[in-house]
Structure formats: C-alpha cells, structure tokens
mmCIF file of C-alpha atoms and ligand atoms in Angstrom:
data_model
loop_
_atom_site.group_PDB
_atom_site.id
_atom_site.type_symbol
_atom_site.label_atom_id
_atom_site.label_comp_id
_atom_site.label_asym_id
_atom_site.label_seq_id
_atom_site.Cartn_x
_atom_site.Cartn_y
_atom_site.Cartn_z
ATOM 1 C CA UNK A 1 0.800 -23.050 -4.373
ATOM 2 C CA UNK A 2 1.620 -19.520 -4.930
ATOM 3 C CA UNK A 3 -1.158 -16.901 -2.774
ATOM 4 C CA UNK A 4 -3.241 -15.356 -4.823
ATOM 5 C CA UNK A 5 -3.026 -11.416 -4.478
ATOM 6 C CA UNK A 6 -4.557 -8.199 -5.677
ATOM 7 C CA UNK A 7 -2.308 -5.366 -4.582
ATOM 8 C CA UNK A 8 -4.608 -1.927 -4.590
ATOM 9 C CA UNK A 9 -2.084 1.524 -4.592
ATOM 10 C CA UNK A 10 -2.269 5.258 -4.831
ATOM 11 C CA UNK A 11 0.970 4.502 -6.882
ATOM 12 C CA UNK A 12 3.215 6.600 -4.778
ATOM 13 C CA UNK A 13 6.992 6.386 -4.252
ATOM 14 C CA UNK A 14 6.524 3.789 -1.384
ATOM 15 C CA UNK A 15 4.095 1.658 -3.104
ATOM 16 C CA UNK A 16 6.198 1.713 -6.145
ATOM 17 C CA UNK A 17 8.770 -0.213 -3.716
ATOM 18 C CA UNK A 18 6.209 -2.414 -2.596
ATOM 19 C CA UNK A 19 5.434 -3.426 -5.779
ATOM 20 C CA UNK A 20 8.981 -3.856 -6.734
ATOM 21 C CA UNK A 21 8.737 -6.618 -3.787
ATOM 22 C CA UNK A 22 6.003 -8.658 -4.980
ATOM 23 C CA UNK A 23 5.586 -8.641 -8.087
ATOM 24 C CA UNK A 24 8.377 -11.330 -8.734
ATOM 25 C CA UNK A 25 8.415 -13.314 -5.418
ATOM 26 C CA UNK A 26 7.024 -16.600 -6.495
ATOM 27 C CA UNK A 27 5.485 -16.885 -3.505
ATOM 28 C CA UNK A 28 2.979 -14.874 -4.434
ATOM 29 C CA UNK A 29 0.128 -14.703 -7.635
ATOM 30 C CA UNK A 30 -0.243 -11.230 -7.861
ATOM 31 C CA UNK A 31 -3.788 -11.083 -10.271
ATOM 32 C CA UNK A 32 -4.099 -7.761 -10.569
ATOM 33 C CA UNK A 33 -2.772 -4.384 -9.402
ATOM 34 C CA UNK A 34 -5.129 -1.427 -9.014
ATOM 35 C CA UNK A 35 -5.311 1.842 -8.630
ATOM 36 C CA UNK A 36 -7.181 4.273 -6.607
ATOM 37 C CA UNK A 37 -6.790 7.798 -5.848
ATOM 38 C CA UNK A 38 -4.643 9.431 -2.964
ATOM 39 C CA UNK A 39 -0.975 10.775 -2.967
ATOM 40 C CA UNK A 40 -2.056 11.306 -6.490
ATOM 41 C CA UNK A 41 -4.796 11.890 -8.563
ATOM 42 C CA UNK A 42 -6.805 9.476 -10.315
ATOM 43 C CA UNK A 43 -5.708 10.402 -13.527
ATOM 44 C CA UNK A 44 -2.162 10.361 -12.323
ATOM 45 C CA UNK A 45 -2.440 7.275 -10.664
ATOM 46 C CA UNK A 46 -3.640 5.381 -13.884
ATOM 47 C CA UNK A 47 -1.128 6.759 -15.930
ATOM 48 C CA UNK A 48 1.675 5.487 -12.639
ATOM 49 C CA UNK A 49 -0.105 2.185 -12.973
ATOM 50 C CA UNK A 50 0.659 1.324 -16.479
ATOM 51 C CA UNK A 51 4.069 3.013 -16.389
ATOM 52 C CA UNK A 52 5.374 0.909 -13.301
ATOM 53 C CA UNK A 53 4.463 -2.001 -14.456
ATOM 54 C CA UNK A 54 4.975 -1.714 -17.468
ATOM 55 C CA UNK A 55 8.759 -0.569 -16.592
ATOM 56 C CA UNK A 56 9.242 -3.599 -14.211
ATOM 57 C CA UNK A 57 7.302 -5.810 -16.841
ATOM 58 C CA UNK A 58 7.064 -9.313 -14.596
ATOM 59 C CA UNK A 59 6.777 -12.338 -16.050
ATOM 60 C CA UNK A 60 3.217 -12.923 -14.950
ATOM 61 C CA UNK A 61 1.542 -9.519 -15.847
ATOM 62 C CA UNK A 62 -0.849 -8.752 -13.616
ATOM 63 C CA UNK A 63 -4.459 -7.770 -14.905
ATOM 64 C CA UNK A 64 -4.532 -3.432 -14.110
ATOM 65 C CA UNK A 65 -7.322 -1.743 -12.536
ATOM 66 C CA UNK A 66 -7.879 1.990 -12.965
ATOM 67 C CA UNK A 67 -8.750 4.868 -10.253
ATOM 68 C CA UNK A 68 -11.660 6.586 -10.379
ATOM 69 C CA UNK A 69 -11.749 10.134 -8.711
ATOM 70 C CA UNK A 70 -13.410 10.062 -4.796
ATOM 71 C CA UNK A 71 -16.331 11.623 -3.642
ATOM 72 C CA UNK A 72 -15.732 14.399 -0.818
ATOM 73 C CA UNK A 73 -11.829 13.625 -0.746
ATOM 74 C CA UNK A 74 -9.928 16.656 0.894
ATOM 75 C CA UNK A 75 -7.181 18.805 -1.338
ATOM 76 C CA UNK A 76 -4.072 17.512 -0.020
ATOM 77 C CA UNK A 77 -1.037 18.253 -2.306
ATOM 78 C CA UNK A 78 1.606 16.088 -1.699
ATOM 79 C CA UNK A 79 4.007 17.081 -4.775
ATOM 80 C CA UNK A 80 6.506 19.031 -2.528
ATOM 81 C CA UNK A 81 7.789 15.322 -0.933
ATOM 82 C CA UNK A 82 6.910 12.706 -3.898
ATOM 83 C CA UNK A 83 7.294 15.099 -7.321
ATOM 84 C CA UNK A 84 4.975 16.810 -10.125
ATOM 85 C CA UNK A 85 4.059 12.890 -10.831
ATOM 86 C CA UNK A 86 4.289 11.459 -7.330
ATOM 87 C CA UNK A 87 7.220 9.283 -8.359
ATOM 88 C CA UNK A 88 10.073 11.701 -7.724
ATOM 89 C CA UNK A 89 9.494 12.945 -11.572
ATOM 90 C CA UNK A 90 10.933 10.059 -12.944
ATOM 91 C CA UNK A 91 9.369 10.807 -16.286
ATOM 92 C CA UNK A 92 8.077 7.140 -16.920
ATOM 93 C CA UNK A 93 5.969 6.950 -20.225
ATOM 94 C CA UNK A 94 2.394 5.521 -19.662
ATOM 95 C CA UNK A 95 1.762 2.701 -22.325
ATOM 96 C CA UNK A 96 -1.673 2.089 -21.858
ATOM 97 C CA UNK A 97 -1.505 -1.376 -22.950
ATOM 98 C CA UNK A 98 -4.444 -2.976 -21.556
ATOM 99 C CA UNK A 99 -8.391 -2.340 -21.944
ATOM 100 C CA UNK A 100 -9.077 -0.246 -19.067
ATOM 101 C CA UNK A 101 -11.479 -1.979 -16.316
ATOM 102 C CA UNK A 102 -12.214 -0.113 -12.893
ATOM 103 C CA UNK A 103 -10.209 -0.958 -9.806
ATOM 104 C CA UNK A 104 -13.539 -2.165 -8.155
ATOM 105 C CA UNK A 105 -15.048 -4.182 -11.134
ATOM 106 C CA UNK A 106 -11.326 -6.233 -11.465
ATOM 107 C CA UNK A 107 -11.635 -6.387 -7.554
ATOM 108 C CA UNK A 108 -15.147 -8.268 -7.388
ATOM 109 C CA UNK A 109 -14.387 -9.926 -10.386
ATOM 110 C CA UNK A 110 -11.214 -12.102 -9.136
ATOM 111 C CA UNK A 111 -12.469 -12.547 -5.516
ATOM 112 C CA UNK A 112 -15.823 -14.169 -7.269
ATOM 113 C CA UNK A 113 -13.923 -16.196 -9.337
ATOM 114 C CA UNK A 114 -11.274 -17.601 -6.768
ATOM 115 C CA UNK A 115 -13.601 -17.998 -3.631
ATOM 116 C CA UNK A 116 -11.658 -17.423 -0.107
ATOM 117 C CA UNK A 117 -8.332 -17.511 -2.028
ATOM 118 C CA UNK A 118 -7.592 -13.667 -2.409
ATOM 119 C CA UNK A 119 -5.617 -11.596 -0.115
ATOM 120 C CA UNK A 120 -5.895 -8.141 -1.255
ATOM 121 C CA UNK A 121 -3.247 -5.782 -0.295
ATOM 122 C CA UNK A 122 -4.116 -1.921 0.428
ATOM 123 C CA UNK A 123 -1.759 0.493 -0.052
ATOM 124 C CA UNK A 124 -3.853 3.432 -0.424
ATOM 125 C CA UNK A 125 -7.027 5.161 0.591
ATOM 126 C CA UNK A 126 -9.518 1.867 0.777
ATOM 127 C CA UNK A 127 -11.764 3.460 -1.885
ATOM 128 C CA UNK A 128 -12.351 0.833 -4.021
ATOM 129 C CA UNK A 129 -12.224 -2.173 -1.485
ATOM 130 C CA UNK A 130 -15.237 0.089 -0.089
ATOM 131 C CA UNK A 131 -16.621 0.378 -3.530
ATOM 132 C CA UNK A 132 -16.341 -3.519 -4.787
ATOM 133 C CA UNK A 133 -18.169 -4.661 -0.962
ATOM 134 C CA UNK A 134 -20.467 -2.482 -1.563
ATOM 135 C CA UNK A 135 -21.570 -3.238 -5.116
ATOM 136 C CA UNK A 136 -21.439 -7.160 -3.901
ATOM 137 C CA UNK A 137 -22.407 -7.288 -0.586
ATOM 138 C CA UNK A 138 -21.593 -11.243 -0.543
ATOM 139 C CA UNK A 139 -17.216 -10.171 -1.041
ATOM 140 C CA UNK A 140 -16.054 -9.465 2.224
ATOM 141 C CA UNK A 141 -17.135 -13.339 3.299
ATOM 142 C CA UNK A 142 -15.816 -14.136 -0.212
ATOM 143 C CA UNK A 143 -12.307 -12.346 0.448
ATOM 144 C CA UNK A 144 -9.215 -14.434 2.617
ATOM 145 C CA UNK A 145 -8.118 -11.275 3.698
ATOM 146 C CA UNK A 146 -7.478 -7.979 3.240
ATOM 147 C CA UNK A 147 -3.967 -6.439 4.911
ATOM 148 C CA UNK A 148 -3.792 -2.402 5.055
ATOM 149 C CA UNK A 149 -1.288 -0.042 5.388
ATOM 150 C CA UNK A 150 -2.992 2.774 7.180
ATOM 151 C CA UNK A 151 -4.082 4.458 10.191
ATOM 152 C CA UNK A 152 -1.803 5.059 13.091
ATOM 153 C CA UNK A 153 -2.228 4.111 17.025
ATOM 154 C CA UNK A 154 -0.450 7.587 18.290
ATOM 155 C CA UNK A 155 0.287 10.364 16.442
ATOM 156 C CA UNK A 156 -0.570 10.942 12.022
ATOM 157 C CA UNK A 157 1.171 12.229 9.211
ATOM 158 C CA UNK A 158 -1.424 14.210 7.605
ATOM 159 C CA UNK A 159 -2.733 15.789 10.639
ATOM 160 C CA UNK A 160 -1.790 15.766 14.351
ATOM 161 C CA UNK A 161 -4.195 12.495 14.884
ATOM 162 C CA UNK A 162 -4.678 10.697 11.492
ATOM 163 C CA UNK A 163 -2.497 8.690 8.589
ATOM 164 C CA UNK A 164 -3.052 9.286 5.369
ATOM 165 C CA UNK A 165 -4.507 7.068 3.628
ATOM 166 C CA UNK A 166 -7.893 7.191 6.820
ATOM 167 C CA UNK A 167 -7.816 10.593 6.389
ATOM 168 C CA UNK A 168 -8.213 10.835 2.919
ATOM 169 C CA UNK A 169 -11.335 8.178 2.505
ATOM 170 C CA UNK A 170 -12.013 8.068 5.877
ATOM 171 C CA UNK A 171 -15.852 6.620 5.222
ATOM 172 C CA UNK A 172 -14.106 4.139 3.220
ATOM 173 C CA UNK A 173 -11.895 3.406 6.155
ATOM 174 C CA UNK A 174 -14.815 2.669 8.555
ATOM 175 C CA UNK A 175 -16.843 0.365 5.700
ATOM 176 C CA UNK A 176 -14.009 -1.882 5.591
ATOM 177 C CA UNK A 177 -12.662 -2.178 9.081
ATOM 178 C CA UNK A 178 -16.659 -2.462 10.255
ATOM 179 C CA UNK A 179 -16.869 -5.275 7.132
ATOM 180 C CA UNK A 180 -17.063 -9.444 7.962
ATOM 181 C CA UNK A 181 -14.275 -9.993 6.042
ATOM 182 C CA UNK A 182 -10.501 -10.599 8.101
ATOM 183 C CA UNK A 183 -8.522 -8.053 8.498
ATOM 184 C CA UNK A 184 -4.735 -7.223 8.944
ATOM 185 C CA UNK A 185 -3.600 -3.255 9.710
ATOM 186 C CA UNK A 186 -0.031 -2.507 9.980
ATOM 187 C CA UNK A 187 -0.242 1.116 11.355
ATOM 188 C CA UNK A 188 2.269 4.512 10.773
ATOM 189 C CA UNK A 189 3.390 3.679 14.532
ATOM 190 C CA UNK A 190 5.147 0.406 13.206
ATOM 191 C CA UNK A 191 5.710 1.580 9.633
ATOM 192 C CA UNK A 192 7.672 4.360 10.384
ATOM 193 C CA UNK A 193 10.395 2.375 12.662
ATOM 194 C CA UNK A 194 11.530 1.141 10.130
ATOM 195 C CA UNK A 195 14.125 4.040 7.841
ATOM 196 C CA UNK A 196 16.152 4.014 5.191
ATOM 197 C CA UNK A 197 19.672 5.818 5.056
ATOM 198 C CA UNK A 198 21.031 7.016 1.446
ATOM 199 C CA UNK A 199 23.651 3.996 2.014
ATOM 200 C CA UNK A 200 20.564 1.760 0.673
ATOM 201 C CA UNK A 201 21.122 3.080 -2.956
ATOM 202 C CA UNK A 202 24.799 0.865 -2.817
ATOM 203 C CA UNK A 203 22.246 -2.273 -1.954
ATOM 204 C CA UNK A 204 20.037 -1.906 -5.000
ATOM 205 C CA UNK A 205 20.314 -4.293 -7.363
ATOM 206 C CA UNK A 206 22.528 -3.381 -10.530
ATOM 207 C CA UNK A 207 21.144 -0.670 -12.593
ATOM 208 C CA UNK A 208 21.140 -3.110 -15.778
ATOM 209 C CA UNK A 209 18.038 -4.921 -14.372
ATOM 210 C CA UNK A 210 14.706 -3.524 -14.591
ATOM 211 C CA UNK A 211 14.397 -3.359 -10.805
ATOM 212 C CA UNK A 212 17.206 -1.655 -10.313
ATOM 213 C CA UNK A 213 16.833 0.559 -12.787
ATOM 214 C CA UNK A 214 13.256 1.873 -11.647
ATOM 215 C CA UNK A 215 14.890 1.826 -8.237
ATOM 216 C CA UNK A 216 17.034 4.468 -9.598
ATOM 217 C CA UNK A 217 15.094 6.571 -11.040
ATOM 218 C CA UNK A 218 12.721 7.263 -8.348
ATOM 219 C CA UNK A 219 14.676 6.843 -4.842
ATOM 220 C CA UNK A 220 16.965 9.506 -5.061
ATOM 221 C CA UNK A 221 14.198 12.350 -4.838
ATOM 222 C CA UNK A 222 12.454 10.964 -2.057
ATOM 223 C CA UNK A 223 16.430 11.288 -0.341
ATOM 224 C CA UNK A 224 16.251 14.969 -1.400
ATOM 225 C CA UNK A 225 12.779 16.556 -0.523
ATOM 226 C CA UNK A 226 12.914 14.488 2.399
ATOM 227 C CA UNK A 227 16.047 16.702 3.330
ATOM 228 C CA UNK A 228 15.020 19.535 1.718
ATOM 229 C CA UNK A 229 11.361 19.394 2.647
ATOM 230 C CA UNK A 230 11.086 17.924 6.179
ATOM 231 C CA UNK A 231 15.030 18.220 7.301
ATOM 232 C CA UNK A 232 15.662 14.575 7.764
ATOM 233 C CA UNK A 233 18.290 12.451 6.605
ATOM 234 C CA UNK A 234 16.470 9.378 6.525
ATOM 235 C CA UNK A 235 12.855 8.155 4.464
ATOM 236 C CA UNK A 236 10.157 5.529 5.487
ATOM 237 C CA UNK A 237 9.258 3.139 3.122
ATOM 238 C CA UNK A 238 5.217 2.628 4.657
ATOM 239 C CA UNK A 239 4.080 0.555 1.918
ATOM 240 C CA UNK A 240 7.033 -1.497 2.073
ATOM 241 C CA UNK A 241 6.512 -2.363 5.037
ATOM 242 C CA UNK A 242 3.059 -3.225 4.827
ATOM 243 C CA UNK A 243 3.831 -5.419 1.634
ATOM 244 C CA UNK A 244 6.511 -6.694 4.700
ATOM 245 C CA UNK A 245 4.000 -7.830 6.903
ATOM 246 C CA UNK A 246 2.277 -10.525 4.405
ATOM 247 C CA UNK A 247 5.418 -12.125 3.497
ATOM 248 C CA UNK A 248 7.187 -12.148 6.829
ATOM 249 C CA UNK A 249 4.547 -11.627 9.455
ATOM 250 C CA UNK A 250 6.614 -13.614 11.669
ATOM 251 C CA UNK A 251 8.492 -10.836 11.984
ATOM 252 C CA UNK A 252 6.058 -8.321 13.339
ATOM 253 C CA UNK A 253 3.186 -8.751 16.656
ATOM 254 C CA UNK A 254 -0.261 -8.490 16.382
ATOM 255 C CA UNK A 255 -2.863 -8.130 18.463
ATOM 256 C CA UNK A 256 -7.157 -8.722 17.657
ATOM 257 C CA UNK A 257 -7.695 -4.887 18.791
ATOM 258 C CA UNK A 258 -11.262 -3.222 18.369
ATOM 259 C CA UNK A 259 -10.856 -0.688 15.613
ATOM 260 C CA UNK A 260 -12.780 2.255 14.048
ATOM 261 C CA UNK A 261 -12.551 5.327 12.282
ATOM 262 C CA UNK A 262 -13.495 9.134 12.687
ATOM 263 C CA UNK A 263 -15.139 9.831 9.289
ATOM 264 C CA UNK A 264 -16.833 13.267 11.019
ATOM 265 C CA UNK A 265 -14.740 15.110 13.370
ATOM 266 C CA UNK A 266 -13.396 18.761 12.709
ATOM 267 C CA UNK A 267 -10.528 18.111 13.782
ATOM 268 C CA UNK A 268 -10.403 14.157 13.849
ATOM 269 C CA UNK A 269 -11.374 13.251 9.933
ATOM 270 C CA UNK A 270 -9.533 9.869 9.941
ATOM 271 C CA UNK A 271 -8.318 9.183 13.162
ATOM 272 C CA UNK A 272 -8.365 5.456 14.276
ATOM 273 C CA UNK A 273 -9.817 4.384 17.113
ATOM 274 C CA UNK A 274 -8.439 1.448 18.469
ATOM 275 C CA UNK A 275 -10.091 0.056 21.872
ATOM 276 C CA UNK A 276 -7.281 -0.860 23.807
ATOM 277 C CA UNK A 277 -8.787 -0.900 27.516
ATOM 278 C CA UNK A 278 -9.030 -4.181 29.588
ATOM 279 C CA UNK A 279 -12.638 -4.484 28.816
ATOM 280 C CA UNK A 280 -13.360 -3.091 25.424
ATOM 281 C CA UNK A 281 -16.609 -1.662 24.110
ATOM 282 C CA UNK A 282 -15.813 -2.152 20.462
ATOM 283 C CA UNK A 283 -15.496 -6.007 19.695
ATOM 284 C CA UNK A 284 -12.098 -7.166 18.713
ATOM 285 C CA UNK A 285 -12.137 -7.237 14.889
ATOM 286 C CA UNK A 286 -8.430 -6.134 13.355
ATOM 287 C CA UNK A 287 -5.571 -7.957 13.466
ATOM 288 C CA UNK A 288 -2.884 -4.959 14.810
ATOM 289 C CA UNK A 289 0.749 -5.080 14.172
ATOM 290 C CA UNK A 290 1.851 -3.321 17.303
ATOM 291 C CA UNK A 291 5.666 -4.278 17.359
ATOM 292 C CA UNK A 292 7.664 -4.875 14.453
ATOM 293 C CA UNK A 293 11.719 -6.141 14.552
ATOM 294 C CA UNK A 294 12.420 -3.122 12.330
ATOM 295 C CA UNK A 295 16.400 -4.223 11.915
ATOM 296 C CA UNK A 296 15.037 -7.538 10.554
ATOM 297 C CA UNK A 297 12.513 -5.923 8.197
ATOM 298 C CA UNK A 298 14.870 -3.524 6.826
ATOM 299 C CA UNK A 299 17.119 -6.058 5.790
ATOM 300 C CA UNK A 300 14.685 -8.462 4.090
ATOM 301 C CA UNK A 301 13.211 -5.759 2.555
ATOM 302 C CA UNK A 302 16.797 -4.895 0.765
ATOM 303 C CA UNK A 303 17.326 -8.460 0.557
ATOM 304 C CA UNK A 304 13.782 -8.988 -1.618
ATOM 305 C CA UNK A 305 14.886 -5.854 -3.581
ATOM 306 C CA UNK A 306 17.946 -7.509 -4.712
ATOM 307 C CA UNK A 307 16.128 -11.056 -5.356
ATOM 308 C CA UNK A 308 13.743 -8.649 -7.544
ATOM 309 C CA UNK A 309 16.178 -7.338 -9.493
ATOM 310 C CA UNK A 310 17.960 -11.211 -10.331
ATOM 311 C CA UNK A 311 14.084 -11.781 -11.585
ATOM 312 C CA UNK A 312 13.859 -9.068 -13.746
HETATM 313 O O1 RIB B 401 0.629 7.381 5.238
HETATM 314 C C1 RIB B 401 1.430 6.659 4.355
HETATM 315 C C2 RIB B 401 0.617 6.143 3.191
HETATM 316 O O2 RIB B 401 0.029 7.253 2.479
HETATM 317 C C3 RIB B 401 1.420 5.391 2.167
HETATM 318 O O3 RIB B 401 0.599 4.376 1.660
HETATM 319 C C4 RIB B 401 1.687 6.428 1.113
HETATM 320 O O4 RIB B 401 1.980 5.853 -0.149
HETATM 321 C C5 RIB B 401 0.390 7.172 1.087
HETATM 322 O O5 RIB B 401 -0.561 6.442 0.378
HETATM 323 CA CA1 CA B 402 0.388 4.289 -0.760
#
C-alpha cells in the first residue's frame, strides 16, 4: 500500500524539485500539496501551487491547499537567488483549477479522515502544521509523522545561527517540535552536503516530458544567481533532500536528540537548540539526521528525477 502523504511548501525552486520527486513515485499517495508562506509570499505561493502542479499534472492530482499570509513574519526578500516569482521566472501560468481550501483546513481534514496513516512533509516555514494542531488539538496523536526540512545544528542561512524556514515562523517551529506527534528533522548541516554541479542538467530527463520540461525551465537560474549572487559554482537542493530522507532514510543517520527553538532572541530568532550533552535537560523528542551518504543521495535523487520524467 502506497503511504499516504501531504507535502506542505513555500513553493520555492528546491521544493519545486521535491515535488518533481514524489509526486509520481508510486510509493507514495500524495493527498494533497499545500502551501504556506516563506521564500515567497502567500499570494505568490498559491499562484506557484497551481502552476507546478498543474505543469507536472500527475496522474493522481493531489487535493491543493492555499497559503495564508503569517502573523509577525520578518521581510526577507529572497528574489535576488530564486527570481521575481521564486521559481527562477519561469513564467508558469496559474490555472486556478480547484475551489480554493486553506492549507490548514485540507491538513486537519485528511489526517481526521485517515487516522495514523499521514506523513506530512514540511518544506517550508511550519505555519500551517502549527495552525491545523492548533485548531484540533487531538492531530498531532492523529498524525504518523511529520518529516521537516529545517533548522540547522551549526551554522544558518538566513542569519549567522538560524535556517530559514525556523527563522521565518519560528513560534511555529517550537509548537510543532514541542507537539506529541513523531517527528523527523533533516537539518541545513546535512542538506547542504549534498550539491549539484551544472553537469546535472545532461541527467534530466528529456525535455519532451513534463518533468523534464519544468526541470528546464526553472534550474538554470538557480545555476546563475547562485554564481552571480553568492560566487559558487554549485546549488543545494534542501528540499530535495528532505523529500530524500522519507524515501531512502536508509541512507541517512539519525539520532532521538532534544530539540527546541529560539522564537525571542535579538539575535537568535530561529535558532535550534538541539541538547546534545551526555545527560540532556530537554527530553529526547526529534528524530535528527546527523550524517547523510551525500554521493548516494545525489544520485538517487537524479535517478528519481529521471523515473519522474518516464511517468509523466
Ligand atoms: O533553508 C532552506 C529552506 O528554506 C528550503 O526549504 C527553501 O525552499 C526555503 O524554504
Ligand atoms: Ca522550501
């Protein structure tokens, strides 16, 4: 039986990818895909929604859940790496297609209807994972689990200490790690060991399949304003990665780590805490990918590219 799977984005370049993974691996039963706001705005993010998938227009068409804007979120522009649209300007048409729901109503409707069967991936700021536990207070015992990309052991992206998708909901970040429900975290620190050289575009599948096309449209940018904007040759593919980790966890090492987030500091908004000492204060309660066999993961995430594209 295929696992059942909401996959919640900020509909970014990376999660774009990710999406491009699993929305075609029968392995999976990917019920909905939702937005919420981060690398993007809402509004964008809705409109990035529709267009992906309706552009990569799976078999099994996921229900769609739309972004709503966050509370207290921080102005964070990140148009100079991912584009005007935060998919490299691809200039995908939005079809609006389907009666618009909220991320968080779709969300506690599904896991409430399919009891301890949904594994909700989070690619984004955990805004409306947040949101659905705490309209239903009963969903984080109801969820199987939840697996994030986000927050980083050493070292962020966004600022000195934090990742992010913490630092942009970081309240967010703390109601769901602190939440009964299981949880998976595949951090920056293992994320980011995993690159991409411009010798992947000759390992996309052909440009007459959907997946290849959309491939196409939106990897080459992230090749330039990663040159042109942070003078390196290579990209990271986080939410990749992360959408790695629940099809091949084999291939990464976890450890039950006592985790928190910094929703307050001045300079700390979003910074995890993880509790690594020999006798930890904060009770073990996230699964941590601390290694990953980046090589490996690389490949198979080419590898699933390609198997996407003969699906599509
Ligand atoms: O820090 C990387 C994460 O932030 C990725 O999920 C990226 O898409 C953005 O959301
Ligand atoms: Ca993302």
């Amino acid at each position: 039986m295929p696992r059942k799977v909401i996959i919640d984005c900020d509909m970014g370049i990376d999660d774009a990818v990710a999406l491009c993974m699993t929305l075609f691996d029968p392995r999976l039963e990917v019920l909905a895909v939702t937005a919420t706001e981060g690398c993007v705005t809402a509004e964008q993010a809705n409109d990035n929604l529709q267009a992906i998938v309706s552009e990569l227009d799976p078999d099994r068409y996921p229900r769609l859940g739309m972004a709503q804007s966050t509370e207290g979120a921080p102005a964070v522009d990140t148009r100079y790496l991912f584009g005007e649209d935060g998919l490299g300007n691809a200039g995908f048409e939005s079809s609006h297609r389907q009666r618009a729901l909220t991320a968080d109503k779709i969300i506690i409707d599904l896991v409430r209807a399919n009891p301890d069967d949904v594994t909700i991936l989070c690619l984004g700021p955990l805004t409306n994972v947040a949101l659905a536990f705490r309209r239903e207070p009963m969903l984080p015992s109801l969820v199987d689990q939840v697996v994030i990309m986000g927050g980083c052991l050493s070292g962020g992206n966004i600022t000195p200490c934090a990742e992010f998708n913490f630092y942009f909901d970081p309240v967010s970040a703390q109601e769901v790690l602190r939440s009964r429900t299981t949880k998976t975290l595949i951090p920056l620190d293992v994320t980011q060991q995993v690159t991409f050289g411009l010798d992947i575009m000759d390992e996309l599948p052909a440009s007459e399949t959907r997946a290849g096309y959309f491939l196409r449209q939106i990897l080459p940018h992230t090749f330039r304003s990663y040159r042109q904007q942070l003078g390196q040759e290579t990209i990271t593919l986080n939410d990749a990665v992360g959408a790695l980790a629940l099809l091949e966890p084999e291939l990464f090492k976890f450890h039950q780590i006592g985790c928190d987030v910094e929703t307050g500091g001045e300079l700390t908004r979003g910074l995890l805490i993880a509790d690594r000492r020999s006798q930890p204060e904060l009770r073990p309660n996230v699964n941590v990918a601390t290694e990953v066999r980046a090589n490996e993961v690389k490949q198979y995430i080419i590898d699933q590219l390609m198997t996407s594209g003969h699906a599509s």
